[in-house]
mmCIF file of C-alpha atoms in Angstrom:
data_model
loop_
_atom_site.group_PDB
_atom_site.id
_atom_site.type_symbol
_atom_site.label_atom_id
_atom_site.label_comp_id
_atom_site.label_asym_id
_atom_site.label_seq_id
_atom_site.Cartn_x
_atom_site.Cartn_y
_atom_site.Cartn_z
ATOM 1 C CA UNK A 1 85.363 145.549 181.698
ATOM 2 C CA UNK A 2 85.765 148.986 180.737
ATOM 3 C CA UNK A 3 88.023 150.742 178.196
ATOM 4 C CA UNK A 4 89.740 153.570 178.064
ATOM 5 C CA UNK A 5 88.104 156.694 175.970
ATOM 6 C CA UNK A 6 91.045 156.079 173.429
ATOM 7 C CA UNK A 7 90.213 152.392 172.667
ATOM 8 C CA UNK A 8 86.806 153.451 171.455
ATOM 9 C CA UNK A 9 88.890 156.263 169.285
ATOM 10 C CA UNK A 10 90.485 153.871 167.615
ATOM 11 C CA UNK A 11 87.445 151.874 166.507
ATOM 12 C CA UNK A 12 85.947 154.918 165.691
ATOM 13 C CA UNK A 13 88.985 155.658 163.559
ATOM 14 C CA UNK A 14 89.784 152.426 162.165
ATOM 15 C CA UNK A 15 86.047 151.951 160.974
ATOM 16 C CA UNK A 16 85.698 155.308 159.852
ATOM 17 C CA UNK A 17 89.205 156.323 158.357
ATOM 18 C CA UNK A 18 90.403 152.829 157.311
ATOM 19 C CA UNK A 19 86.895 151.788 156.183
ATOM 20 C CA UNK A 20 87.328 148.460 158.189
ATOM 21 C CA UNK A 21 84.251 146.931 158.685
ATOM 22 C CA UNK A 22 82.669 146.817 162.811
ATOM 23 C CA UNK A 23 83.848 143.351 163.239
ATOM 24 C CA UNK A 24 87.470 143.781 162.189
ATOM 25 C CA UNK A 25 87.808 147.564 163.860
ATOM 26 C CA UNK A 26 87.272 146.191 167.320
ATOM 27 C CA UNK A 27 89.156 143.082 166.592
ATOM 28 C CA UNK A 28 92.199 145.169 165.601
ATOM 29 C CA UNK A 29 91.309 148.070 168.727
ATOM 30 C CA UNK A 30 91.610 144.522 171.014
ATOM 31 C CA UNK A 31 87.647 144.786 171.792
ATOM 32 C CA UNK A 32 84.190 142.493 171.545
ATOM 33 C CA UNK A 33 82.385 143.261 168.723
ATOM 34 C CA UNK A 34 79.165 143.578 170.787
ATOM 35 C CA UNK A 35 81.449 146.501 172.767
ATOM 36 C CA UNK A 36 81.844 148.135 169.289
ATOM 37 C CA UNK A 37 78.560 147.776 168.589
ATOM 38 C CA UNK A 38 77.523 149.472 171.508
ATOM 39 C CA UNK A 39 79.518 152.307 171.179
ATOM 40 C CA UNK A 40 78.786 152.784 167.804
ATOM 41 C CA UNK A 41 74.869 153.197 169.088
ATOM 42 C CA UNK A 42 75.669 155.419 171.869
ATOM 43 C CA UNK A 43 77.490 157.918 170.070
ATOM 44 C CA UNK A 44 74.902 157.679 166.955
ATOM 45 C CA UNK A 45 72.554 159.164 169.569
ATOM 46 C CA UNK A 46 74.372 161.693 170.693
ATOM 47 C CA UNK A 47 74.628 163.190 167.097
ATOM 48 C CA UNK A 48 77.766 161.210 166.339
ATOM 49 C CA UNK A 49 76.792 158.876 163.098
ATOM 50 C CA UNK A 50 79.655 156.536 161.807
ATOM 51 C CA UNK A 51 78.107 155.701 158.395
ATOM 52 C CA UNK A 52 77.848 159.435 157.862
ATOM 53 C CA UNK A 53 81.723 160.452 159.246
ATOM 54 C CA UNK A 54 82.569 157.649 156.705
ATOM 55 C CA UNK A 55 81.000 158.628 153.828
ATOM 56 C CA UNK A 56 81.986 162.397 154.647
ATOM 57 C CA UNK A 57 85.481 160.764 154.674
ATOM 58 C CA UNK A 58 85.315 159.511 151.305
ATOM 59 C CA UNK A 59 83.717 162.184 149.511
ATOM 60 C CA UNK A 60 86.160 164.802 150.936
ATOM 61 C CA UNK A 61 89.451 162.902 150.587
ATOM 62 C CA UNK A 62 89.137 162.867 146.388
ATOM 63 C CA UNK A 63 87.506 163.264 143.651
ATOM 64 C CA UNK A 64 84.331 161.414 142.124
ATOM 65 C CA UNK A 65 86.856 158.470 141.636
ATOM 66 C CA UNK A 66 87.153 158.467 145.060
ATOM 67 C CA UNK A 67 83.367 158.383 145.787
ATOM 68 C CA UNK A 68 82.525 155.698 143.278
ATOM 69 C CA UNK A 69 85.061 153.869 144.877
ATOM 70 C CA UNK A 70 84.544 154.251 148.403
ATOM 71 C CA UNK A 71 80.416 153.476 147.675
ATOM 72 C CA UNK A 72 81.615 150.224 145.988
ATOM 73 C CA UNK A 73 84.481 149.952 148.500
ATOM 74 C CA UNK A 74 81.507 149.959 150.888
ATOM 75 C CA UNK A 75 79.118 147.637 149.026
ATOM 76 C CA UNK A 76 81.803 144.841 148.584
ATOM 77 C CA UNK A 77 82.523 145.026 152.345
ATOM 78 C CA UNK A 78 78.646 144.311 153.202
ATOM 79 C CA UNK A 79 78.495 141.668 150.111
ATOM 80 C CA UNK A 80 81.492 139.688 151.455
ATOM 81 C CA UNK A 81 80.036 139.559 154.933
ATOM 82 C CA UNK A 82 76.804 138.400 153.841
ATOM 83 C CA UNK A 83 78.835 135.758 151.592
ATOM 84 C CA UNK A 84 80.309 134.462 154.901
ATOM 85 C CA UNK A 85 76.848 134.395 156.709
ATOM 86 C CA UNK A 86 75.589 132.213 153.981
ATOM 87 C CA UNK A 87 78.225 130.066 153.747
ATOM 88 C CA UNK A 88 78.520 129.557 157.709
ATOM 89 C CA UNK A 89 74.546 128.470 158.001
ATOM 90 C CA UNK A 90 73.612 125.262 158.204
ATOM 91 C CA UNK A 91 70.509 125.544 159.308
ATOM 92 C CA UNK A 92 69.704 127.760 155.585
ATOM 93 C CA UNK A 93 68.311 125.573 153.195
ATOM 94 C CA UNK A 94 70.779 124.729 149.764
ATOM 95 C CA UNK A 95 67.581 126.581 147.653
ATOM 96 C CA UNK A 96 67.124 129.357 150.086
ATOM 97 C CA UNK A 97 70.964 130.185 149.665
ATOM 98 C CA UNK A 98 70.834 129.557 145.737
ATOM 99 C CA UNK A 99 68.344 132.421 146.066
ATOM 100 C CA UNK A 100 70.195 134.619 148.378
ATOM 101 C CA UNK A 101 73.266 133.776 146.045
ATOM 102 C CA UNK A 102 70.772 134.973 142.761
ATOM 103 C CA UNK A 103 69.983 138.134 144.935
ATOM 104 C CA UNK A 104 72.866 139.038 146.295
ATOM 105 C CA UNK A 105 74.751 138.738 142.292
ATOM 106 C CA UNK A 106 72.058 140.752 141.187
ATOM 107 C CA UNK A 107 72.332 143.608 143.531
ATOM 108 C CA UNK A 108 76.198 143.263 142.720
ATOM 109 C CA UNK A 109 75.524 143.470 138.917
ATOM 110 C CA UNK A 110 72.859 146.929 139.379
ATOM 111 C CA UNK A 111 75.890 148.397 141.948
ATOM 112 C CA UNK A 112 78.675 147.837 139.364
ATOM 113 C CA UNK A 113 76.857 148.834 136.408
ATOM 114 C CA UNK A 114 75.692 152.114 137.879
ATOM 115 C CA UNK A 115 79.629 152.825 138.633
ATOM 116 C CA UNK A 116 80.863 151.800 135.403
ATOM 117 C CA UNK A 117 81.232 154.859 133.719
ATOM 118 C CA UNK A 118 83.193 156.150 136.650
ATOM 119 C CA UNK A 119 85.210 153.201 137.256
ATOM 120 C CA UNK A 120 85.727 151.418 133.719
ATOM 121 C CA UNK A 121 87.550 148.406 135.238
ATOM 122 C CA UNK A 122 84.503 146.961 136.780
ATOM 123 C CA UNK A 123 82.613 146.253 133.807
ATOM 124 C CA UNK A 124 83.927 142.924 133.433
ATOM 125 C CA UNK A 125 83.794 141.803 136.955
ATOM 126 C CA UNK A 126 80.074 142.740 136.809
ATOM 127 C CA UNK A 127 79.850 140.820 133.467
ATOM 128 C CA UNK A 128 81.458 137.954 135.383
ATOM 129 C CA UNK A 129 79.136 138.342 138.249
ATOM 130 C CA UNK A 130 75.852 138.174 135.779
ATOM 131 C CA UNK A 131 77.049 135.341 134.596
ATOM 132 C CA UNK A 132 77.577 133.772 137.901
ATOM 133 C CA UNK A 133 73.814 134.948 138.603
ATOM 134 C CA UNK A 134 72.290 133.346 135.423
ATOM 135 C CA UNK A 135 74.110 130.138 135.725
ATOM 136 C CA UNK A 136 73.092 130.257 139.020
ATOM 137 C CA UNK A 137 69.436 131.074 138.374
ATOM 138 C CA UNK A 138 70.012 128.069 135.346
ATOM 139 C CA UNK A 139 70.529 125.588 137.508
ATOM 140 C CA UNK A 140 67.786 126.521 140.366
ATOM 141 C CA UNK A 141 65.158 125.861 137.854
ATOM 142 C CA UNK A 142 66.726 123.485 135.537
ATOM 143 C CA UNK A 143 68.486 120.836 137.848
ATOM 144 C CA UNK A 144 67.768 121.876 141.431
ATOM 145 C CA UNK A 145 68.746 118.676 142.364
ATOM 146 C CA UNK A 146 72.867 119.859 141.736
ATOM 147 C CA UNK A 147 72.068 123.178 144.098
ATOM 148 C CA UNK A 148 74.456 121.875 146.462
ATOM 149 C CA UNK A 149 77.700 120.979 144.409
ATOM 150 C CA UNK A 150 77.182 124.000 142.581
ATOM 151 C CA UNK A 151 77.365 125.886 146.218
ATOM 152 C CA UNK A 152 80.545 124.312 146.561
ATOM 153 C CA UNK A 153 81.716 125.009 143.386
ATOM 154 C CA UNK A 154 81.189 128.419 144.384
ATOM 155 C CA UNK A 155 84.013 129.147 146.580
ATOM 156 C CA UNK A 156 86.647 128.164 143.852
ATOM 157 C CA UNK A 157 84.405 130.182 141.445
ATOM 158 C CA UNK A 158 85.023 133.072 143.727
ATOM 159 C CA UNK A 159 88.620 133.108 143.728
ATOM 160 C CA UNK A 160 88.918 132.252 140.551
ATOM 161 C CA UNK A 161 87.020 135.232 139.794
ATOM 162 C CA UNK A 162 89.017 137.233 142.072
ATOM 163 C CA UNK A 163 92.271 136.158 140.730
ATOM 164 C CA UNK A 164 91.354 137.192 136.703
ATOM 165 C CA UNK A 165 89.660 140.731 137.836
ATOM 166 C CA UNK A 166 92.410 141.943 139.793
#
């Protein structure tokens, strides 16, 4: 089916401007995500890159507040959907995601810390993510064997984390 020019305006804008991620711009523009993703290619070839528009965005709507935030803004979007992907396969082994888990806290822990001294308030959500990492890392080697209620524990860890770093 095709779509009208505007449709793919909207994605543009919603992914660019509103810093949605892909999958939720074409949701809210009423389109398949492969559709987005399509476009998205397309117009990167013609000169037109999204990442770039958005990151132009950021840095020219404020100050270095406004970067620091829109680059962790950024990172939290593509940590959140790789949270999902983890938690929706089966077919990943529990010690394989124990390890993506380890990596993924770690690169969460370097990203905070380097923003820190622009953005104060996330020091102790990265302190609260290192520890996530270490317990997590603690138990892979110490008592593999409770790898998979500590996955489960996981999700309540999360909001609970969520909830006291707001």
């Amino acid at each position: 089916m095709a779509h009208d020019v505007e449709v793919q305006k909207a994605v543009r804008a919603y992914y660019v401007f509103d810093r949605l991620s892909l999958e939720k711009a074409a949701e809210k523009a009423g389109v398949a995500f492969g559709t987005a993703r399509r476009w998205k290619a397309q117009v990167e070839q013609s000169g037109d890159n999204w990442e770039k528009a958005r990151d132009v965005h950021v840095m020219a709507s404020g100050g270095i507040e406004h970067i620091a935030q829109g680059l962790l803004t950024g990172f939290l979007i593509k940590y959140r959907t790789l949270m999902t992907e983890l938690e929706e396969n089966s077919e990943m082994a529990t010690a394989d995601k124990v390890e993506a888990l380890s990596a993924l806290a770690d690169s969460f822990a370097k990203m905070t810390a380097s923003s820190k001294k622009l953005l104060p308030e996330t020091s102790a959500l990265a302190t609260a993510m290192r520890t996530i990492e270490m317990v997590a890392n603690l138990v892979k080697s110490r008592k593999p064997h409770l790898l998979a209620e500590f996955i489960e524990l996981f999700d309540e860890l999360e909001v609970l984390v969520k909830k006291e770093f707001k």
